Short mmCIF file of C-alpha atoms and ligand atoms in Angstrom, two decimals:
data_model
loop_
_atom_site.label_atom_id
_atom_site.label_comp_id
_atom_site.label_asym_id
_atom_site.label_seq_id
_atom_site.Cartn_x
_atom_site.Cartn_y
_atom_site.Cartn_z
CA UNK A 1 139.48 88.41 118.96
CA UNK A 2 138.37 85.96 121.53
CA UNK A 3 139.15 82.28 120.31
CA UNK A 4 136.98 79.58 122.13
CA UNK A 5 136.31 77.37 118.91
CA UNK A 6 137.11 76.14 116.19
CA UNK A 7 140.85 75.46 116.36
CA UNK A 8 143.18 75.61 113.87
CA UNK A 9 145.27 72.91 112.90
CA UNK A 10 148.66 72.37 110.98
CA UNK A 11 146.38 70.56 108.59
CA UNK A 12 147.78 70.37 105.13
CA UNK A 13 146.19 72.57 103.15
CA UNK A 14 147.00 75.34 100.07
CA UNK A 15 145.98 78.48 100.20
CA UNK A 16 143.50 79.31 97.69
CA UNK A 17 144.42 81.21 94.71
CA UNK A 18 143.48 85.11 94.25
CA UNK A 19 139.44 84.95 94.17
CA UNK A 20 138.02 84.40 90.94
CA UNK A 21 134.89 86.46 90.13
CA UNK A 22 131.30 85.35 90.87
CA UNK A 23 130.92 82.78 88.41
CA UNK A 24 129.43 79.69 87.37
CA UNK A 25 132.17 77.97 89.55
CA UNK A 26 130.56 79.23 92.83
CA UNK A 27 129.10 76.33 94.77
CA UNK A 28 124.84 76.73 95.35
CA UNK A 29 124.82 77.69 99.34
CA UNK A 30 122.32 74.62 99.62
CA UNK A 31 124.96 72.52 98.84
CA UNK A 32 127.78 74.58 101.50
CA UNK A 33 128.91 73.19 104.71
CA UNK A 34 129.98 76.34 106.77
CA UNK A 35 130.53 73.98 109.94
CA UNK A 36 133.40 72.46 107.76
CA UNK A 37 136.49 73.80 107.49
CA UNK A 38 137.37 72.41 104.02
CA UNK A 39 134.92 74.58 102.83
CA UNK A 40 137.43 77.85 103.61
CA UNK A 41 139.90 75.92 101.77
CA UNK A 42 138.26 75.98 98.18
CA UNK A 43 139.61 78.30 95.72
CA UNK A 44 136.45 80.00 95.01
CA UNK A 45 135.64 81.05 98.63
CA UNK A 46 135.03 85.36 97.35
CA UNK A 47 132.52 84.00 94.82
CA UNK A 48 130.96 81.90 96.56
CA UNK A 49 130.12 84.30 99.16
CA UNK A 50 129.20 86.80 96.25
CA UNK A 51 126.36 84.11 95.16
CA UNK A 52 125.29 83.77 98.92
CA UNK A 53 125.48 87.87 98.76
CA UNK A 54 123.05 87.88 95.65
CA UNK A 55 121.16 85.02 95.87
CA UNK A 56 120.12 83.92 99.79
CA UNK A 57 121.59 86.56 102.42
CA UNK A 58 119.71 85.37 105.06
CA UNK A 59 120.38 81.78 104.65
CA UNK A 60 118.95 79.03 106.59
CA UNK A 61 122.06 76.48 106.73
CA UNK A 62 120.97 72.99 106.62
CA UNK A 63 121.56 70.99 109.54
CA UNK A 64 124.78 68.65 109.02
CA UNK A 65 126.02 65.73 111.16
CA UNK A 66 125.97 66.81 114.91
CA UNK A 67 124.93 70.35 114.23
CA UNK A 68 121.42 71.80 114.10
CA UNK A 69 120.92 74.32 111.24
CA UNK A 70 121.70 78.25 111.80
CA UNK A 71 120.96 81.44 109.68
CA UNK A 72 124.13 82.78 107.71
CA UNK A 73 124.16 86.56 107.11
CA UNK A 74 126.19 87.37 104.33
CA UNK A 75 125.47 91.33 103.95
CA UNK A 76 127.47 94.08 105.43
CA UNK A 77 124.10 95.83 106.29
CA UNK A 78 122.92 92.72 108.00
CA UNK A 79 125.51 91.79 109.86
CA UNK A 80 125.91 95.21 111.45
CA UNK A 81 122.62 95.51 112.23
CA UNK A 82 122.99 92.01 114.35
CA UNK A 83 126.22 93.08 115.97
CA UNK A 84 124.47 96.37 117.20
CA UNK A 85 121.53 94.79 118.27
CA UNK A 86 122.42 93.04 121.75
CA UNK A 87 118.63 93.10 122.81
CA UNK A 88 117.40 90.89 120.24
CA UNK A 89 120.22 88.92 120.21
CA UNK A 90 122.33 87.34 122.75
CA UNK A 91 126.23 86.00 122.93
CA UNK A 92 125.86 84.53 126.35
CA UNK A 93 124.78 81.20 124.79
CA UNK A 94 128.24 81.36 122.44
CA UNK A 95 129.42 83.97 119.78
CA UNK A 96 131.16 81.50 117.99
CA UNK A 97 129.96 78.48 115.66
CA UNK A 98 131.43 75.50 117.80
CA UNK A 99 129.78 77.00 120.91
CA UNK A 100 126.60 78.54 119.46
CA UNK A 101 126.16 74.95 118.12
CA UNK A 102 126.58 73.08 121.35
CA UNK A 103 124.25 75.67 123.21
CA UNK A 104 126.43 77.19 125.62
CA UNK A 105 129.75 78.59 126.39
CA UNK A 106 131.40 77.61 130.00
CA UNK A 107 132.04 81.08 130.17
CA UNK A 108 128.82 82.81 130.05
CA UNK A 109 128.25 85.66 132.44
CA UNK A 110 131.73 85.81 133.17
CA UNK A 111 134.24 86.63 129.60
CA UNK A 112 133.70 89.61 128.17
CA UNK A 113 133.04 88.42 124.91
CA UNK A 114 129.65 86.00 126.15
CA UNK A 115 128.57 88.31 128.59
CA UNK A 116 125.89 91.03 127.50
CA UNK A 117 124.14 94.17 129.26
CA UNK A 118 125.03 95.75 132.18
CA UNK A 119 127.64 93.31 133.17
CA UNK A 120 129.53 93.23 130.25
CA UNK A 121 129.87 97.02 130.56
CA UNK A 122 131.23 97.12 133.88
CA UNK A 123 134.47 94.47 133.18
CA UNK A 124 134.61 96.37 129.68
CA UNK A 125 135.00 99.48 131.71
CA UNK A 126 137.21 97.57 134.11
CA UNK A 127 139.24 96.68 131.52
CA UNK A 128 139.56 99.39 129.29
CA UNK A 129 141.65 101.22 132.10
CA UNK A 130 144.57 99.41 130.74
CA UNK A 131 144.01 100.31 127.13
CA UNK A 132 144.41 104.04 127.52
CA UNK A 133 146.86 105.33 124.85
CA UNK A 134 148.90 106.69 128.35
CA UNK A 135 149.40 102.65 129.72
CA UNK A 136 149.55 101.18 125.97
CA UNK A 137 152.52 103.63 124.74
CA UNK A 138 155.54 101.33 125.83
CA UNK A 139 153.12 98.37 124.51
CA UNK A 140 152.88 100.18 121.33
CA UNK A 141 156.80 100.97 121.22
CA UNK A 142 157.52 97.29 121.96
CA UNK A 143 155.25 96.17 118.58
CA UNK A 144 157.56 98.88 116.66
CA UNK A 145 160.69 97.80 118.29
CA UNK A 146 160.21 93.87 117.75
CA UNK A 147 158.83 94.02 114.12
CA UNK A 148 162.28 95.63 112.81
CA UNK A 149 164.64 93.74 114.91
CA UNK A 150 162.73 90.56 113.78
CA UNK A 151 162.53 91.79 110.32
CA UNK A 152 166.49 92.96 110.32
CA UNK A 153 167.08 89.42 111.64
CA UNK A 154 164.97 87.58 108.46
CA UNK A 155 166.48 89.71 106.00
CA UNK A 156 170.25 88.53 106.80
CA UNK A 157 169.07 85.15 105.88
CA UNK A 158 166.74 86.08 102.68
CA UNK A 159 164.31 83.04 102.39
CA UNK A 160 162.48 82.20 105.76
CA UNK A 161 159.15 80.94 106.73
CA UNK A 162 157.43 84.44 107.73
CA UNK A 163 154.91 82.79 110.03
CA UNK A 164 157.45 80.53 111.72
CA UNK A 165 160.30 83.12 112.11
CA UNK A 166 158.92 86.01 112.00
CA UNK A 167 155.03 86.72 112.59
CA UNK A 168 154.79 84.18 115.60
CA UNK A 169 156.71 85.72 117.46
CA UNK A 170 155.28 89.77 117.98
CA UNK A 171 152.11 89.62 118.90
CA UNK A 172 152.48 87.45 122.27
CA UNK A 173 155.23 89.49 123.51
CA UNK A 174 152.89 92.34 123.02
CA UNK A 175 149.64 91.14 125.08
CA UNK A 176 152.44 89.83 127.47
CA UNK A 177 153.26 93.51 127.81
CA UNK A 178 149.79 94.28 127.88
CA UNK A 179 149.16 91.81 131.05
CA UNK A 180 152.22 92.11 132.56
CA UNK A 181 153.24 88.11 131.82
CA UNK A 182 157.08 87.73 132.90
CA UNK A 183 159.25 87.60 129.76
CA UNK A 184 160.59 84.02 131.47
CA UNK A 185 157.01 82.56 131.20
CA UNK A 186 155.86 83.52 127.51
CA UNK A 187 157.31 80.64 125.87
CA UNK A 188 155.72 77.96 128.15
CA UNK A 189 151.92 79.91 127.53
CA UNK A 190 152.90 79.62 123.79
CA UNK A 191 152.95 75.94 124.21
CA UNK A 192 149.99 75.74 126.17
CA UNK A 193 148.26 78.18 123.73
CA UNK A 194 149.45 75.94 120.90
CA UNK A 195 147.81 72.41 122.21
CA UNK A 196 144.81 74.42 123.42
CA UNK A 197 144.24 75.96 119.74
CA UNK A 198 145.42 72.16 118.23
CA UNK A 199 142.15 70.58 118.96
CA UNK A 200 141.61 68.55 115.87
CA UNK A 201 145.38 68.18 115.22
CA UNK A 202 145.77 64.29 114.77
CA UNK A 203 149.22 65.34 117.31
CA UNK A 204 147.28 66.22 120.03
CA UNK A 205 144.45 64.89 122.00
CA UNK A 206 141.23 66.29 123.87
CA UNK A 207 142.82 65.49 127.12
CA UNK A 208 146.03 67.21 126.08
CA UNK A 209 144.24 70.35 124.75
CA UNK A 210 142.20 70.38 128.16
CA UNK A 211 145.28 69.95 130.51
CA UNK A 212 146.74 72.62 128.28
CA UNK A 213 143.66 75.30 129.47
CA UNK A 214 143.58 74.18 132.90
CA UNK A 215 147.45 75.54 132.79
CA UNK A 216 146.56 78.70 131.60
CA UNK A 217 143.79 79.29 133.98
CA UNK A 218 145.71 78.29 137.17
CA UNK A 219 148.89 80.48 135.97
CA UNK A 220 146.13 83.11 135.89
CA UNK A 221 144.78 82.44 138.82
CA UNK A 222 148.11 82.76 140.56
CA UNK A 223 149.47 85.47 138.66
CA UNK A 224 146.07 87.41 139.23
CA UNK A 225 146.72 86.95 143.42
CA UNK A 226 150.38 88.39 143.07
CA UNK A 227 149.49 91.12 141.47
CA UNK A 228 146.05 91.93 143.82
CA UNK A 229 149.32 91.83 146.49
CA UNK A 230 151.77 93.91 144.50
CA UNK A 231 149.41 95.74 141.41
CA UNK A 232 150.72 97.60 138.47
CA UNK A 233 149.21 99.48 135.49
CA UNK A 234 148.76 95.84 133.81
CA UNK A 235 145.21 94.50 132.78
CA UNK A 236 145.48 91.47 134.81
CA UNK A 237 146.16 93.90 138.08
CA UNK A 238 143.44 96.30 136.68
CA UNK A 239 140.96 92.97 136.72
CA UNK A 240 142.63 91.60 140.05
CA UNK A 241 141.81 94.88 141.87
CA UNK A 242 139.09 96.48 140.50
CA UNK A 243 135.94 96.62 141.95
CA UNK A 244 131.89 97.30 140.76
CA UNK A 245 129.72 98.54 142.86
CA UNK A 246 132.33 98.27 145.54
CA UNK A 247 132.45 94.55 145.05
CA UNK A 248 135.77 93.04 143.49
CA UNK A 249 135.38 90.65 140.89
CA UNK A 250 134.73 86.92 141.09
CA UNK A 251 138.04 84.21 140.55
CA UNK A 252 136.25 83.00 137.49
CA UNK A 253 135.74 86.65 135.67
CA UNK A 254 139.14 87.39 136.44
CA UNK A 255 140.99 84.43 134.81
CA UNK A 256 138.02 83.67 132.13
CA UNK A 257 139.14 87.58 131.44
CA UNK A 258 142.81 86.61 131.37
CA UNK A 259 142.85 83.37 129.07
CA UNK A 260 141.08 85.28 126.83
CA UNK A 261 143.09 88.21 126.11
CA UNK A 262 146.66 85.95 126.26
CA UNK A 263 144.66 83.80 122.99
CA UNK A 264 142.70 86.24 121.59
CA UNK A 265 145.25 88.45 121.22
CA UNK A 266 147.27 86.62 119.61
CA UNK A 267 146.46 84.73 116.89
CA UNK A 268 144.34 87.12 114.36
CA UNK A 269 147.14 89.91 114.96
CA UNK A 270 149.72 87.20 113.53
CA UNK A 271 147.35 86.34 110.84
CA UNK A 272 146.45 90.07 108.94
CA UNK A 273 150.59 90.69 108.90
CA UNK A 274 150.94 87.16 107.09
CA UNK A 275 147.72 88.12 105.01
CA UNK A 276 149.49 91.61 104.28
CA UNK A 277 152.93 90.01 103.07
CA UNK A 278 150.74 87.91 100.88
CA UNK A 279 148.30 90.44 99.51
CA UNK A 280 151.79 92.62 98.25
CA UNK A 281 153.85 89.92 97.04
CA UNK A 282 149.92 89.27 94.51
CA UNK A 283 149.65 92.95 94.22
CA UNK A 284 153.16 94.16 92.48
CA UNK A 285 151.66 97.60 91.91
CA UNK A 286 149.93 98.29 95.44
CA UNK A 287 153.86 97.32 97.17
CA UNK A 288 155.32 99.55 94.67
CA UNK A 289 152.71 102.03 95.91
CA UNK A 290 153.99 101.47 99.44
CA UNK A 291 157.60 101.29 99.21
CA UNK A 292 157.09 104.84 97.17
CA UNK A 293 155.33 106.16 99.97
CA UNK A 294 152.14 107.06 97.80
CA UNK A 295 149.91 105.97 100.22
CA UNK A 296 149.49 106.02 104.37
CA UNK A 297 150.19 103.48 106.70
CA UNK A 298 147.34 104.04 108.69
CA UNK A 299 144.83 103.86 105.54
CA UNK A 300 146.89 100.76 104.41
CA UNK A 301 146.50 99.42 107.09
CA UNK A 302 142.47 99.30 107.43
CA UNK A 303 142.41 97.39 103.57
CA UNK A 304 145.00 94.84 105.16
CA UNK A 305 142.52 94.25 107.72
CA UNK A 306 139.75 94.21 105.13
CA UNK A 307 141.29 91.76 102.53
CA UNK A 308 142.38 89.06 105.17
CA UNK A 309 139.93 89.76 107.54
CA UNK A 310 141.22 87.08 110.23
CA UNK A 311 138.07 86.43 112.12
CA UNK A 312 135.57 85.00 109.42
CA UNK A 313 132.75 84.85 111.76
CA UNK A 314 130.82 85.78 115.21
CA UNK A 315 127.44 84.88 116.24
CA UNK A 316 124.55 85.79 118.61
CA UNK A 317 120.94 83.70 119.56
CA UNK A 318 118.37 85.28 119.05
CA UNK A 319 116.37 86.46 121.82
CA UNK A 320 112.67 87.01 120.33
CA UNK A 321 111.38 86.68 116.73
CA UNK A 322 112.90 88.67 114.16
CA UNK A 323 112.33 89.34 110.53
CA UNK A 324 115.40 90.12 108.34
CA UNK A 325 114.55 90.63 104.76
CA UNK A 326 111.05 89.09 104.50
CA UNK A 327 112.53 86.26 106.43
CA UNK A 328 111.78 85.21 109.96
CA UNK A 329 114.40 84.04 112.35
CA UNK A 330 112.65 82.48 115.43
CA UNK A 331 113.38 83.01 119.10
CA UNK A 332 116.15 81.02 120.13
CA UNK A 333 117.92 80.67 116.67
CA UNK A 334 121.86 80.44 115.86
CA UNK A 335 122.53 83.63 113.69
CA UNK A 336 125.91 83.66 112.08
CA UNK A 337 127.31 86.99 110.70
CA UNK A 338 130.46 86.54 108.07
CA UNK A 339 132.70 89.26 108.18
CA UNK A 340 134.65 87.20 105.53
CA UNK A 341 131.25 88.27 103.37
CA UNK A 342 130.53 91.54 104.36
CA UNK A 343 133.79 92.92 103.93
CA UNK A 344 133.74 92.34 100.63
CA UNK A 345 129.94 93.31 100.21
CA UNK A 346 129.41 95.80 96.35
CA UNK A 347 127.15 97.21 98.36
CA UNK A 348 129.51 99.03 100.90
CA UNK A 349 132.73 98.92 98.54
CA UNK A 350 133.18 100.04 95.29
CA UNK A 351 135.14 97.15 93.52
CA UNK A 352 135.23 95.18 96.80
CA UNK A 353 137.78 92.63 95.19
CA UNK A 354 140.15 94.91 94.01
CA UNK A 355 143.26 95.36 97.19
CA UNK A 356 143.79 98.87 97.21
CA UNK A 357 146.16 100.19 99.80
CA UNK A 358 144.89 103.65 99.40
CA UNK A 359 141.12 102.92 99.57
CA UNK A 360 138.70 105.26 101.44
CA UNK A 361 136.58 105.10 103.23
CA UNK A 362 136.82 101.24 104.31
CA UNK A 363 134.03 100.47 106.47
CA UNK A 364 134.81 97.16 107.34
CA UNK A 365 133.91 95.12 110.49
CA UNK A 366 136.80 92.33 110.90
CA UNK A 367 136.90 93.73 114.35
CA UNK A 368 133.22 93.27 114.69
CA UNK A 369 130.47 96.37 115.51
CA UNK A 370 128.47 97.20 118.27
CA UNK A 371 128.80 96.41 122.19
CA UNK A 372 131.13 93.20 121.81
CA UNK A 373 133.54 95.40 119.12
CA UNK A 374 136.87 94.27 119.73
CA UNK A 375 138.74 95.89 122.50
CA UNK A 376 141.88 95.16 121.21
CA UNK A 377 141.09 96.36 117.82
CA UNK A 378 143.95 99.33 118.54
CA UNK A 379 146.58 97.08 119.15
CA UNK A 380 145.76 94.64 116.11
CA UNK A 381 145.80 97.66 114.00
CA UNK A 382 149.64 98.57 115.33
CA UNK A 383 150.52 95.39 114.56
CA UNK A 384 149.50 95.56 110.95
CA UNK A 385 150.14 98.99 110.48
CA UNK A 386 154.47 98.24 112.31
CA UNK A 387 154.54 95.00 109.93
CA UNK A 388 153.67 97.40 106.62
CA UNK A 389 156.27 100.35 107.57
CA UNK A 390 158.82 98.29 108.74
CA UNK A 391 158.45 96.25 105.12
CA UNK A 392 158.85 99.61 103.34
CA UNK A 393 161.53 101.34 105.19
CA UNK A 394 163.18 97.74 105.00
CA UNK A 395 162.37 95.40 102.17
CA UNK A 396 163.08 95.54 98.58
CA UNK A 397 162.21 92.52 96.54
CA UNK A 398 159.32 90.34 97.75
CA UNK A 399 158.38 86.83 96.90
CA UNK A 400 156.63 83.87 97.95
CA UNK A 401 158.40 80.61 97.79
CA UNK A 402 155.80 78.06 97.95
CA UNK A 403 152.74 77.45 98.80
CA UNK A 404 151.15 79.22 102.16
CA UNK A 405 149.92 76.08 104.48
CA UNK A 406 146.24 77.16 105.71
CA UNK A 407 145.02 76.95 109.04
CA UNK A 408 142.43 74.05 109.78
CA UNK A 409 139.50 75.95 110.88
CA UNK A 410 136.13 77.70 109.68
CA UNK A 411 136.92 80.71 112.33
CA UNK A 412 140.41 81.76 111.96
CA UNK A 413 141.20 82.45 108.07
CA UNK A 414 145.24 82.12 108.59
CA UNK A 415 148.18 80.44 107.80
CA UNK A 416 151.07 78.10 109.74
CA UNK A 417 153.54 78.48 107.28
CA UNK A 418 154.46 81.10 104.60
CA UNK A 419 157.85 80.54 102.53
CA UNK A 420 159.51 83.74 101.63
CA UNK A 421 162.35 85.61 100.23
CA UNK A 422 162.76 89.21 101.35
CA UNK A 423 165.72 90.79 99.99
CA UNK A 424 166.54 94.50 101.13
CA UNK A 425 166.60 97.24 98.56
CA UNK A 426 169.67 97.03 96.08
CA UNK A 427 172.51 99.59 96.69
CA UNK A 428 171.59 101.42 93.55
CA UNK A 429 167.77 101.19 94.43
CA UNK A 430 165.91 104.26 93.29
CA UNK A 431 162.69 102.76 94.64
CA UNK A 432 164.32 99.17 95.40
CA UNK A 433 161.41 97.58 93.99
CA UNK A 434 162.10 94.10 92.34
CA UNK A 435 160.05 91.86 90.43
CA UNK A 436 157.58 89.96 92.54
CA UNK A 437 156.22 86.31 92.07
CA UNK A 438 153.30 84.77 92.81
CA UNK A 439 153.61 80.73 94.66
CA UNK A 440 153.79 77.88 91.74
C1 LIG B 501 136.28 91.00 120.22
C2 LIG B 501 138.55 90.59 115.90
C3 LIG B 501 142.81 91.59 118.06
C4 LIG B 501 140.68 90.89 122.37
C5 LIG B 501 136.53 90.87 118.86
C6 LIG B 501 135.49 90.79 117.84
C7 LIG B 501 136.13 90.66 116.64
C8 LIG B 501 137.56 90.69 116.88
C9 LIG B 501 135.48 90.54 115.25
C10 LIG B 501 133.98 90.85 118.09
C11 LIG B 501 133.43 89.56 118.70
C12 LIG B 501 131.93 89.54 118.84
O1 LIG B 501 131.25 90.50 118.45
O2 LIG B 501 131.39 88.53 119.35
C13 LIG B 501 139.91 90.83 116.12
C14 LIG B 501 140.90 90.96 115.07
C15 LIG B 501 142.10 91.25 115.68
C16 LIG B 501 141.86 91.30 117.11
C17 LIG B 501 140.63 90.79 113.58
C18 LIG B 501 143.48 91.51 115.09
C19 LIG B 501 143.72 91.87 113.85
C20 LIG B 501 142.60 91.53 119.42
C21 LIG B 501 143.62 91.78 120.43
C22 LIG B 501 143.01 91.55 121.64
C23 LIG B 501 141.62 91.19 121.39
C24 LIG B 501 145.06 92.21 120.13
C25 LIG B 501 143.58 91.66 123.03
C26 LIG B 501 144.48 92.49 123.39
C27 LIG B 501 139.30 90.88 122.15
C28 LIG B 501 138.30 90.80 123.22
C29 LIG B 501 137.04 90.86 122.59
C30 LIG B 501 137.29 90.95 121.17
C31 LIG B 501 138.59 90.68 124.72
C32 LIG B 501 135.66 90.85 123.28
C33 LIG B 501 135.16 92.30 123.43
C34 LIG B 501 133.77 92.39 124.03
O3 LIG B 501 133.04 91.40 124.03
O4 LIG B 501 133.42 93.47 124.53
N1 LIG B 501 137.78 90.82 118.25
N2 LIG B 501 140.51 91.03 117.33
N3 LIG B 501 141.41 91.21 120.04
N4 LIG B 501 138.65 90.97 120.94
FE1 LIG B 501 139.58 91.09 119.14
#
């Protein structure tokens, strides 16, 4: 996922409790503030999308404080037809809320992700060299590798903070695989990732956050000319070298490219294992389903990605008038599309709020649809999918210890902290499956 807005924060704030149904409790979506992220931290966020589902699913979001108002789509049907429709709607004025909101992205034309048409095909191409299952293989084997060592290492101690000790810790060695980053240099881009994704952290300042990018893109830009002297199978040499139409590609695309993929890839990977450990510890009878090896990895894997669905929203402009459900969005409007909503849509899945490890099929879009669908949706699914065998080859009892902290942001639904005790199976363990208990 590519991150350009809203950044999380360590803010202080609890997770909110399995969803409730869609009741009386659910706020009116007149009286919602989407550009807020206290709104993702109330309890009832499932039902209130299911009143937003039933009641207004093309929503015209009022305009708050600094930010015009923007259609909401909240149904799966809706939001796939927007994602596939890069004619009528445009992400080169911002796919995200922050940017859509402010009009532009500094990247336009340039980063995959706000660049559309013929363009964004040829660096998709570009870059999709470097995804091949052939070049990803000893990628893939390093996820596998570093989830059980990691895991092996937590489980000598018991209780740890599975965000802090664990989950923070795979998925940037893994797109520093992917890029070819020097091992010796991933901790310093984890501190400049951190300040750049700390925007409205009280610790850190604007200035601080945009010292922190300028960082990034000048390693990039060096890295990119070492390796356009000395290329490998990387993506940052495949970007560095490659050429359309004969022509190589400008500075800008190549290190616009780069700080994308070193953030993007990081942060909703971390987030859906986190979800996952979550989801089980709530769901006693979908880990016991696991650890018993009554259902796949692989199909697991896809409801993981459904229930926490890390990226809550994208966004396009539109380009030209278009009606959606008797209701007409007007050239040059901010759409919003909620995966967050549609993932859970009773159109598309039977009993969407029930977490079902073995449910088929799971059409779900947390990796988006269309052109723009995320490129790195095969590596965020090994991440998940390494995170859920290495807990049931591995783990026995399962427990959260406190309360999960929430990340600060109406973008990214994840957590900075999550309190756990992960025992491995006892010695006499037929199935090793202990009582599990939900936070206080
Ligand atoms: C695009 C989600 C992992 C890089 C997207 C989009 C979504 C998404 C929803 C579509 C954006 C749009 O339509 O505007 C996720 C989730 C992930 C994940 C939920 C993990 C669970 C990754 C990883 C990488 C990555 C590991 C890098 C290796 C990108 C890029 C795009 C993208 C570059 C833009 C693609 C394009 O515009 O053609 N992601 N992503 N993502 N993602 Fe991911």
């Amino acid at each position: 996922m590519r991150p350009i807005a809203p950044q999380p924060t360590d803010a202080e704030s609890d997770r909110p409790p399995a969803p409730g149904p869609h009741g009386p409790q659910a706020p009116h979506p007149d009286s919602v503030d989407l550009t807020d992220p206290l709104t993702f931290t109330r309890p009832e966020l499932r039902a209130m999308w299911a009143r937003f589902r039933a009641e207004s699913p093309v929503h015209r979001h009022r305009a708050t404080p600094g930010a015009p108002p923007f259609w909401v789509l909240s149904r799966h049907a809706d939001v796939v037809a927007v994602y596939r429709d890069d004619k009528r709607f445009t992400s080169e004025r911002g796919n995200v809320l922050a940017t859509l909101l402010q009009g532009e992205d500094s990247a336009s034309g340039k980063m995959l992700a706000v660049t559309d048409g013929p363009r964004h095909r040829e660096i998709r191409n570009l870059m999709l060299k470097s995804f091949s299952p052939r070049v990803l293989a000893p990628v893939v084997e390093g996820v596998n590798r570093r989830t059980v060592a990691l895991l092996d290492e937590a489980l000598e101690r018991g209780a740890f903070d599975f965000v802090v000790d664990l989950a923070d810790h795979i998925p940037i060695n893994t797109i520093g695989d992917l890029m070819g980053v020097p091992v010796a240099d991933r901790e310093q881009l984890v501190h400049w990732n951190t300040m750049t994704l700390s925007r409205t952290s009280a610790e850190h300042g604007a200035e601080e956050e945009w010292l922190a990018r300028n960082e990034i893109l000048l390693y990039f830009s060096e890295l990119a000319a070492k390796r356009r002297r000395d290329p490998g199978e990387d993506v940052i040499s495949a970007l560095a070298t490659g050429t359309v139409d004969g022509r190589p590609l400008t500075e800008d695309e190549i290190v616009f490219n780069c700080y994308s993929l070193i953030l993007g890839g990081d942060e909703s990977s971390r987030m859906s294992s986190v979800g996952a450990v979550i989801a089980l510890a709530e769901h006693p009878d979908q880990w016991k389903a696991l650890k018993e090896g009554l259902v796949d990895t692989a199909t697991a894997t896809e409801e993981v990605l459904r229930w926490t669905t890390p990226a809550m929203h994208f966004g396009r402009r539109a380009l030209t008038d278009v009606e959606i459900r008797g209701r007409t969005i007007a050239s040059g409007d901010v759409v919003t599309l909620w995966n967050s909503s549609a993932n859970f849509d009773e159109e598309v899945f039977a009993d969407p709020e029930r977490f079902d490890l073995a449910r088929t099929p799971n059409k779900h879009v947390a990796f988006g649809h269309g052109p723009h669908f995320c490129i790195g949706a095969f590596l965020g699914r090994t991440h998940v999918e390494a995170m859920l065998r290495a807990l049931r080859d591995k783990a026995g009892h399962l427990e959260l210890l406190g309360r999960p902290r929430l990340l600060h942001s109406n973008f990214v639904y994840g957590y900075t902290s999550l309190p756990v005790r992960i025992d491995r199976p006892a010695a006499s363990g037929t199935s090793g499956i202990s009582p599990v208990s939900a936070p206080p």
